[in-house]
CSV table of C-alpha atoms in Angstrom, one decimal:
chain,number,residue,atom,x,y,z
A,1,MET,CA,0.0,0.0,0.0
A,2,GLU,CA,2.7,2.0,-0.4
A,3,SER,CA,1.2,4.5,-3.0
A,4,PHE,CA,-1.0,5.9,-0.8
A,5,ARG,CA,-0.5,9.1,0.8
A,6,ILE,CA,-2.5,9.1,3.7
A,7,GLN,CA,-1.0,10.1,7.1
A,8,GLN,CA,-3.5,10.4,9.4
A,9,ASP,CA,-2.2,8.2,11.7
A,10,LYS,CA,0.3,11.1,12.8
A,11,THR,CA,-2.0,14.3,11.7
A,12,GLY,CA,-5.7,12.8,12.3
A,13,LEU,CA,-8.2,12.7,10.6
A,14,GLU,CA,-7.1,14.6,6.8
A,15,PHE,CA,-9.6,17.0,5.5
A,16,GLY,CA,-10.2,17.5,1.9
A,17,LEU,CA,-12.4,19.4,-0.6
A,18,TYR,CA,-13.9,18.8,-3.6
A,19,SER,CA,-15.5,20.4,-6.3
A,20,LEU,CA,-17.6,19.3,-9.6
A,21,GLY,CA,-17.6,22.1,-11.5
A,22,ASP,CA,-20.7,23.5,-11.1
A,23,HIS,CA,-21.4,26.4,-12.8
A,24,MET,CA,-25.1,28.0,-12.2
A,25,PRO,CA,-26.7,31.2,-12.0
A,26,ASP,CA,-26.0,31.6,-7.5
A,27,SER,CA,-29.4,30.6,-6.3
A,28,VAL,CA,-30.5,33.6,-4.4
A,29,SER,CA,-29.8,36.2,-6.5
A,30,GLY,CA,-29.9,34.3,-10.1
A,31,LYS,CA,-26.8,36.3,-11.1
A,32,GLY,CA,-24.3,34.0,-13.1
A,33,ILE,CA,-20.3,34.5,-14.0
A,34,SER,CA,-18.8,33.5,-16.9
A,35,ALA,CA,-17.2,29.8,-17.2
A,36,GLN,CA,-13.9,31.7,-17.5
A,37,GLU,CA,-14.7,33.1,-13.8
A,38,ARG,CA,-15.9,30.1,-13.0
A,39,LEU,CA,-12.7,28.7,-13.1
A,40,ASP,CA,-10.5,31.2,-12.0
A,41,GLN,CA,-12.9,30.6,-8.7
A,42,ILE,CA,-11.8,26.6,-8.3
A,43,ILE,CA,-8.4,27.2,-8.8
A,44,SER,CA,-8.0,30.6,-5.6
A,45,ALA,CA,-10.2,28.1,-4.1
A,46,ALA,CA,-7.6,25.2,-4.0
A,47,GLN,CA,-5.0,28.1,-3.2
A,48,LEU,CA,-7.1,28.5,-0.2
A,49,ALA,CA,-7.5,25.2,0.4
A,50,GLU,CA,-4.0,25.3,0.9
A,51,GLU,CA,-2.9,28.4,2.7
A,52,ALA,CA,-6.1,27.2,5.4
A,53,GLY,CA,-3.9,23.9,5.9
A,54,PHE,CA,-6.1,20.9,4.2
A,55,ASP,CA,-5.1,18.2,3.2
A,56,PHE,CA,-6.7,17.3,-0.2
A,57,PHE,CA,-8.5,19.5,-3.5
A,58,SER,CA,-10.0,17.7,-6.3
A,59,ILE,CA,-12.2,18.3,-8.8
A,60,GLY,CA,-15.4,16.5,-10.6
A,61,GLU,CA,-16.2,15.6,-14.3
A,62,SER,CA,-18.9,16.2,-15.4
A,63,HIS,CA,-20.7,17.0,-19.3
A,64,GLN,CA,-23.9,18.3,-19.4
A,65,LYS,CA,-25.1,21.9,-18.6
A,66,TYR,CA,-24.7,23.8,-15.5
A,67,PHE,CA,-20.5,22.3,-15.3
A,68,VAL,CA,-17.8,23.5,-16.4
A,69,GLY,CA,-15.5,19.8,-15.1
A,70,GLN,CA,-15.9,18.8,-18.7
A,71,ALA,CA,-11.3,18.6,-18.8
A,72,HIS,CA,-10.9,17.6,-15.7
A,73,ALA,CA,-7.5,16.9,-15.6
A,74,VAL,CA,-6.7,20.0,-17.7
A,75,ILE,CA,-8.5,22.0,-14.5
A,76,LEU,CA,-6.0,20.0,-12.1
A,77,GLY,CA,-3.2,20.3,-15.0
A,78,ALA,CA,-4.2,24.5,-13.6
A,79,ILE,CA,-4.4,23.6,-10.5
A,80,ALA,CA,-0.5,21.7,-10.1
A,81,GLN,CA,1.4,25.1,-11.1
A,82,ALA,CA,-1.1,27.5,-9.2
A,83,THR,CA,-0.7,25.4,-5.5
A,84,LYS,CA,2.5,23.3,-3.8
A,85,THR,CA,1.9,21.3,-0.9
A,86,ILE,CA,-1.7,20.3,-1.4
A,87,LYS,CA,-2.9,16.6,-2.5
A,88,ILE,CA,-5.4,17.4,-5.7
A,89,GLY,CA,-7.2,14.8,-7.6
A,90,SER,CA,-10.3,13.6,-8.9
A,91,ALA,CA,-13.4,12.9,-7.9
A,92,ALA,CA,-14.3,11.7,-10.1
A,93,THR,CA,-13.2,10.8,-12.8
A,94,ILE,CA,-16.0,9.3,-15.4
A,95,LEU,CA,-14.2,5.8,-15.7
A,96,SER,CA,-16.8,4.3,-17.7
A,97,THR,CA,-16.7,6.5,-20.6
A,98,SER,CA,-12.9,7.1,-20.5
A,99,ASP,CA,-10.5,5.2,-22.0
A,100,PRO,CA,-8.3,4.2,-18.9
A,101,VAL,CA,-4.4,4.0,-20.4
A,102,ARG,CA,-5.2,8.2,-21.6
A,103,VAL,CA,-6.8,8.5,-17.6
A,104,TYR,CA,-3.5,7.0,-16.3
A,105,GLU,CA,-1.6,9.1,-19.2
A,106,ASN,CA,-3.1,12.4,-18.1
A,107,PHE,CA,-2.8,12.0,-14.4
A,108,ALA,CA,1.1,11.3,-14.2
A,109,THR,CA,1.4,13.8,-16.2
A,110,ILE,CA,-0.5,15.8,-13.1
A,111,ASP,CA,1.9,14.0,-11.0
A,112,LEU,CA,4.4,15.2,-12.8
A,113,LEU,CA,3.6,19.0,-12.1
A,114,SER,CA,2.3,18.5,-8.8
A,115,HIS,CA,5.6,16.7,-8.0
A,116,GLY,CA,4.0,13.9,-6.3
A,117,ARG,CA,0.6,15.0,-4.8
A,118,ALA,CA,-1.9,13.5,-7.9
A,119,GLU,CA,-5.0,10.6,-7.3
A,120,ILE,CA,-7.5,9.3,-9.3
A,121,ILE,CA,-11.2,8.9,-7.7
A,122,ALA,CA,-12.6,6.9,-10.1
A,123,GLY,CA,-16.3,6.3,-10.5
A,124,ARG,CA,-19.7,5.3,-12.2
A,125,ALA,CA,-21.5,8.6,-13.6
A,126,SER,CA,-24.6,9.2,-11.4
A,127,ARG,CA,-25.9,11.2,-14.4
A,128,THR,CA,-25.2,8.8,-17.4
A,129,GLY,CA,-25.9,11.9,-20.2
A,130,LEU,CA,-22.5,11.4,-21.3
A,131,PHE,CA,-23.0,7.6,-22.4
A,132,ASP,CA,-24.7,9.4,-25.9
A,133,LEU,CA,-22.3,11.8,-25.6
A,134,LEU,CA,-19.5,10.4,-26.3
A,135,GLY,CA,-20.7,7.5,-27.4
A,136,TYR,CA,-21.6,4.2,-24.6
A,137,ASP,CA,-24.7,2.5,-24.1
A,138,THR,CA,-25.9,2.6,-21.3
A,139,LYS,CA,-26.5,-0.3,-20.5
A,140,ASP,CA,-22.9,-1.3,-21.0
A,141,TYR,CA,-23.2,0.8,-17.6
A,142,GLU,CA,-21.8,-1.6,-14.9
A,143,ALA,CA,-19.2,-4.2,-17.1
A,144,LEU,CA,-17.8,-1.3,-19.1
A,145,PHE,CA,-16.6,0.3,-15.4
A,146,GLU,CA,-15.6,-2.6,-14.1
A,147,GLU,CA,-13.1,-3.1,-16.8
A,148,LYS,CA,-11.6,-0.1,-17.5
A,149,PHE,CA,-11.3,0.1,-13.5
A,150,ASP,CA,-9.5,-3.7,-13.4
A,151,LEU,CA,-7.8,-2.0,-16.6
A,152,LEU,CA,-6.6,0.8,-14.6
A,153,LEU,CA,-5.1,-1.0,-11.8
A,154,GLN,CA,-3.2,-2.8,-14.1
A,155,LEU,CA,-1.6,-0.2,-15.9
A,156,ASN,CA,-0.8,1.4,-12.1
A,157,ALA,CA,1.2,-1.8,-11.7
A,158,THR,CA,3.2,-2.2,-14.2
A,159,GLU,CA,5.1,-0.1,-17.0
A,160,ARG,CA,4.5,-2.8,-19.6
A,161,LEU,CA,0.7,-4.4,-19.9
A,162,THR,CA,0.0,-7.7,-22.3
A,163,TRP,CA,-4.4,-7.8,-21.4
A,164,GLN,CA,-7.7,-8.2,-23.5
A,165,GLY,CA,-10.8,-6.9,-23.3
A,166,GLU,CA,-14.5,-6.3,-24.5
A,167,TYR,CA,-14.9,-2.1,-24.7
A,168,ARG,CA,-11.1,-1.2,-25.8
A,169,ALA,CA,-8.7,-2.6,-28.0
A,170,SER,CA,-6.2,-5.3,-26.8
A,171,LEU,CA,-2.9,-4.0,-25.6
A,172,ASP,CA,0.5,-6.2,-26.5
A,173,ASN,CA,3.1,-5.7,-24.3
A,174,ALA,CA,2.3,-1.3,-24.2
A,175,LEU,CA,4.7,0.8,-23.1
A,176,ILE,CA,3.2,2.9,-20.6
A,177,LEU,CA,4.7,6.4,-19.6
A,178,PRO,CA,5.2,8.1,-17.7
A,179,ARG,CA,5.1,6.4,-15.0
A,180,PRO,CA,4.6,8.5,-11.9
A,181,ALA,CA,6.9,10.9,-9.6
A,182,GLN,CA,7.0,7.4,-6.8
A,183,GLY,CA,6.0,5.0,-9.3
A,184,LYS,CA,2.7,4.7,-8.4
A,185,LEU,CA,-0.8,6.7,-8.3
A,186,PRO,CA,-3.6,6.4,-5.4
A,187,ILE,CA,-6.5,4.8,-7.0
A,188,TRP,CA,-9.7,5.5,-5.4
A,189,ARG,CA,-13.0,3.2,-6.2
A,190,ALA,CA,-15.7,6.0,-5.3
A,191,VAL,CA,-18.5,4.5,-4.0
A,192,GLY,CA,-22.4,5.9,-4.7
A,193,GLY,CA,-24.2,5.3,-1.2
A,194,GLN,CA,-24.7,1.3,-2.5
A,195,LYS,CA,-23.0,-2.5,-0.5
A,196,PRO,CA,-22.8,-4.0,-3.6
A,197,SER,CA,-20.1,-1.6,-5.2
A,198,ALA,CA,-18.1,-1.3,-1.9
A,199,ILE,CA,-17.5,-5.2,-1.6
A,200,LYS,CA,-16.5,-4.7,-5.9
A,201,ALA,CA,-14.1,-2.5,-4.1
A,202,GLY,CA,-13.1,-4.5,-0.7
A,203,GLN,CA,-12.6,-7.6,-3.2
A,204,GLN,CA,-9.9,-6.0,-5.1
A,205,GLY,CA,-8.6,-4.1,-2.3
A,206,VAL,CA,-8.6,-0.6,-3.5
A,207,PRO,CA,-9.4,2.3,-1.3
A,208,MET,CA,-13.1,3.6,-1.4
A,209,ALA,CA,-14.6,7.2,-1.6
A,210,LEU,CA,-18.3,7.0,0.2
A,211,ALA,CA,-20.1,9.9,-0.8
A,212,MET,CA,-22.8,10.7,1.6
A,213,LEU,CA,-25.6,13.1,0.6
A,214,GLY,CA,-27.7,12.0,3.1
A,215,GLY,CA,-29.1,10.2,5.9
A,216,HIS,CA,-28.7,8.6,8.9
A,217,ILE,CA,-25.2,7.8,9.8
A,218,LYS,CA,-26.1,4.1,10.5
A,219,HIS,CA,-27.0,3.2,6.9
A,220,TYR,CA,-23.9,4.2,5.2
A,221,GLN,CA,-21.7,3.0,8.5
A,222,TYR,CA,-23.6,-0.8,7.0
A,223,VAL,CA,-21.6,0.6,3.8
A,224,ILE,CA,-18.3,0.3,5.6
A,225,GLU,CA,-18.5,-2.4,7.4
A,226,ALA,CA,-19.8,-4.5,4.4
A,227,TYR,CA,-16.6,-3.0,2.3
A,228,ARG,CA,-14.3,-3.8,5.2
A,229,GLU,CA,-15.8,-7.5,5.9
A,230,ALA,CA,-14.5,-8.1,1.7
A,231,LEU,CA,-11.0,-6.5,2.2
A,232,VAL,CA,-11.1,-9.9,4.6
A,233,GLU,CA,-12.4,-11.9,2.9
A,234,ALA,CA,-10.0,-11.2,-0.1
A,235,GLY,CA,-7.1,-11.3,1.7
A,236,TYR,CA,-6.3,-7.8,2.6
A,237,GLN,CA,-5.9,-5.9,6.1
A,238,PRO,CA,-8.3,-3.4,6.8
A,239,GLU,CA,-6.3,-1.4,8.6
A,240,GLN,CA,-3.7,-0.9,6.0
A,241,ILE,CA,-6.5,0.5,3.2
A,242,PRO,CA,-7.6,4.1,4.0
A,243,LEU,CA,-11.3,5.0,3.9
A,244,ALA,CA,-13.1,8.9,3.0
A,245,THR,CA,-16.3,10.1,3.2
A,246,THR,CA,-17.7,12.9,1.7
A,247,GLY,CA,-20.4,15.1,1.5
A,248,LEU,CA,-21.9,18.5,1.9
A,249,CYS,CA,-21.1,21.2,4.3
A,250,TYR,CA,-21.8,24.2,5.2
A,251,VAL,CA,-20.2,26.7,8.9
A,252,ALA,CA,-22.5,29.6,9.8
A,253,GLU,CA,-22.4,31.3,13.2
A,254,THR,CA,-25.3,28.7,14.3
A,255,THR,CA,-27.0,25.4,13.0
A,256,GLN,CA,-30.5,27.4,11.8
A,257,GLN,CA,-28.4,29.9,10.1
A,258,ALA,CA,-26.9,27.3,8.0
A,259,MET,CA,-30.2,25.4,7.3
A,260,LYS,CA,-31.5,28.9,5.5
A,261,GLU,CA,-28.4,29.6,4.2
A,262,PHE,CA,-27.9,26.9,2.8
A,263,TYR,CA,-30.7,25.0,1.3
A,264,PRO,CA,-31.8,27.3,-1.4
A,265,TYR,CA,-28.4,26.3,-2.7
A,266,VAL,CA,-28.7,22.8,-2.1
A,267,ASP,CA,-31.9,22.5,-3.2
A,268,GLU,CA,-31.7,24.6,-6.3
A,269,GLY,CA,-28.2,22.9,-7.3
A,270,MET,CA,-30.1,19.5,-6.9
A,271,ARG,CA,-32.1,20.6,-9.5
A,272,LYS,CA,-30.0,21.8,-12.5
A,273,ALA,CA,-27.7,19.2,-11.7
A,274,ASN,CA,-30.4,15.9,-11.7
A,275,GLY,CA,-33.8,17.0,-12.2
A,276,THR,CA,-35.4,16.9,-8.7
A,277,GLY,CA,-34.5,18.8,-5.8
A,278,TRP,CA,-34.0,19.0,-2.1
A,279,ALA,CA,-37.7,18.3,0.1
A,280,LYS,CA,-37.2,20.0,3.3
A,281,GLU,CA,-38.7,17.6,5.6
A,282,ALA,CA,-35.6,16.2,4.6
A,283,PHE,CA,-33.1,18.3,5.0
A,284,ALA,CA,-34.1,19.6,7.6
A,285,GLN,CA,-33.1,16.4,9.7
A,286,SER,CA,-29.5,17.1,8.2
A,287,SER,CA,-29.3,19.0,12.3
A,288,ASP,CA,-29.1,15.6,13.1
A,289,LEU,CA,-25.8,14.3,14.1
A,290,THR,CA,-27.4,11.1,13.1
A,291,ASN,CA,-27.4,12.6,9.7
A,292,VAL,CA,-24.0,12.7,7.2
A,293,MET,CA,-24.4,16.1,6.3
A,294,VAL,CA,-22.3,18.5,7.9
A,295,LEU,CA,-24.4,21.7,8.5
A,296,GLY,CA,-23.8,24.1,11.8
A,297,SER,CA,-22.4,26.1,13.4
A,298,SER,CA,-18.6,25.3,14.4
A,299,GLN,CA,-18.2,23.6,17.2
A,300,GLU,CA,-21.3,21.1,15.5
A,301,VAL,CA,-19.6,20.4,12.4
A,302,ILE,CA,-16.6,19.8,14.7
A,303,GLU,CA,-19.0,17.7,17.0
A,304,LYS,CA,-20.6,16.1,13.7
A,305,LEU,CA,-17.3,14.9,12.8
A,306,LEU,CA,-15.2,13.7,15.5
A,307,TYR,CA,-19.2,11.1,15.7
A,308,GLN,CA,-18.7,10.3,12.0
A,309,ALA,CA,-14.7,9.6,12.4
A,310,GLU,CA,-15.5,7.4,15.5
A,311,THR,CA,-18.2,5.4,14.0
A,312,PHE,CA,-16.4,5.2,10.8
A,313,GLY,CA,-13.4,5.2,11.8
A,314,HIS,CA,-11.9,6.8,8.2
A,315,GLN,CA,-9.0,8.6,6.8
A,316,ARG,CA,-10.6,11.6,5.4
A,317,TYR,CA,-13.4,13.3,4.9
A,318,MET,CA,-13.6,15.5,1.7
A,319,ALA,CA,-16.7,18.3,2.1
A,320,GLN,CA,-18.0,19.6,-0.3
A,321,ILE,CA,-18.5,23.2,0.0
A,322,ASP,CA,-19.4,25.1,-3.3
A,323,PHE,CA,-22.9,24.1,-5.3
A,324,GLY,CA,-25.6,25.9,-6.5
A,325,GLY,CA,-24.2,29.0,-7.9
A,326,MET,CA,-23.2,29.8,-4.0
A,327,PRO,CA,-21.2,33.2,-3.9
A,328,PHE,CA,-17.7,32.9,-4.3
A,329,LYS,CA,-17.5,34.9,-1.0
A,330,GLN,CA,-18.8,32.7,0.9
A,331,VAL,CA,-17.0,29.5,0.3
A,332,MET,CA,-14.2,31.7,1.1
A,333,LYS,CA,-15.8,32.1,4.7
A,334,THR,CA,-16.5,28.3,5.0
A,335,ILE,CA,-12.7,27.7,4.0
A,336,ASP,CA,-11.5,30.5,6.5
A,337,LYS,CA,-13.8,28.4,9.1
A,338,LEU,CA,-13.1,25.1,8.6
A,339,GLY,CA,-9.2,25.4,8.4
A,340,SER,CA,-9.0,28.2,11.3
A,341,ILE,CA,-11.1,26.4,14.2
A,342,VAL,CA,-12.6,23.1,12.6
A,343,MET,CA,-9.6,21.7,11.3
A,344,PRO,CA,-7.6,22.1,14.8
A,345,ALA,CA,-10.3,20.5,16.7
A,346,VAL,CA,-11.0,17.5,14.4
A,347,LYS,CA,-7.0,16.8,14.0
A,348,LYS,CA,-6.6,17.2,17.7
A,349,TYR,CA,-9.6,14.6,18.8
A,350,THR,CA,-8.0,12.3,15.8
A,351,LYS,CA,-4.3,12.4,16.0
A,352,LYS,CA,-3.4,8.7,17.2
């Protein structure tokens, strides 16, 4: 597991930010910005996260209206040059509709540009419009990902590869270049909250990045338990393979203020991204300690993150704080509060 650059034992729970690269009008004011401005914001957010002490920054891939993350690897290349120490990666690279060889070439190059800071989180796609756009059939949704993810892992393991599959041309002693700075890349499997995918991650012995948009903590605890059981059954040691959780996060002076300010962005963002909003009744439950959405005052956010760390025993938490056209000033405030108040407290109590 030498390719995984997690230092949770020494520094406490790792903190990351992830952006889906959404490009939406402000859900409250209705004002919009250009795609160029939005890209500049994402790069600035990565720089601010580094200054605030975050461990990781990631950008998602999406190929639809209201997003600018279509070429997420290009954005990460820019972030590699704009930062110096923060680890960077995807959240997630949609591997089902990509060529694993090109993905590996891109991220190995980003790794070299960043002096060894790149990671890949590979996923199947929560929105399937890109299958038509890029010429794939959704009936092959599962098979495409499984074959391509397996190939990506093999590309990471060796410089030369002979391989044959169903959805890509065969490789005959192919030389895979460039190689990453440390020889291998950290490659995570993105899991959307379902046990079967978590079990497959465990069977493959890869780190899992578990998306937790909302709901009771027990559901995700069961998914994580299934993942770790699969790791053991496949001959791996769970304590040697990192686990990350990801989810929506917002910090304000009080929980009531956080819910009032954050809800319009989450609701409208979901409508534009997925076609359905977020029910107020369900959102109201997010203030409960057992709900996985992380919002509230700084102290309440600390308590919720510590509760999740105790329940899950994970190594990294990744927060989505910019969604639904939220003004960048509010994003900056959240980065500052997380970096100056929340992270030091959580790291202190999760340090081993």
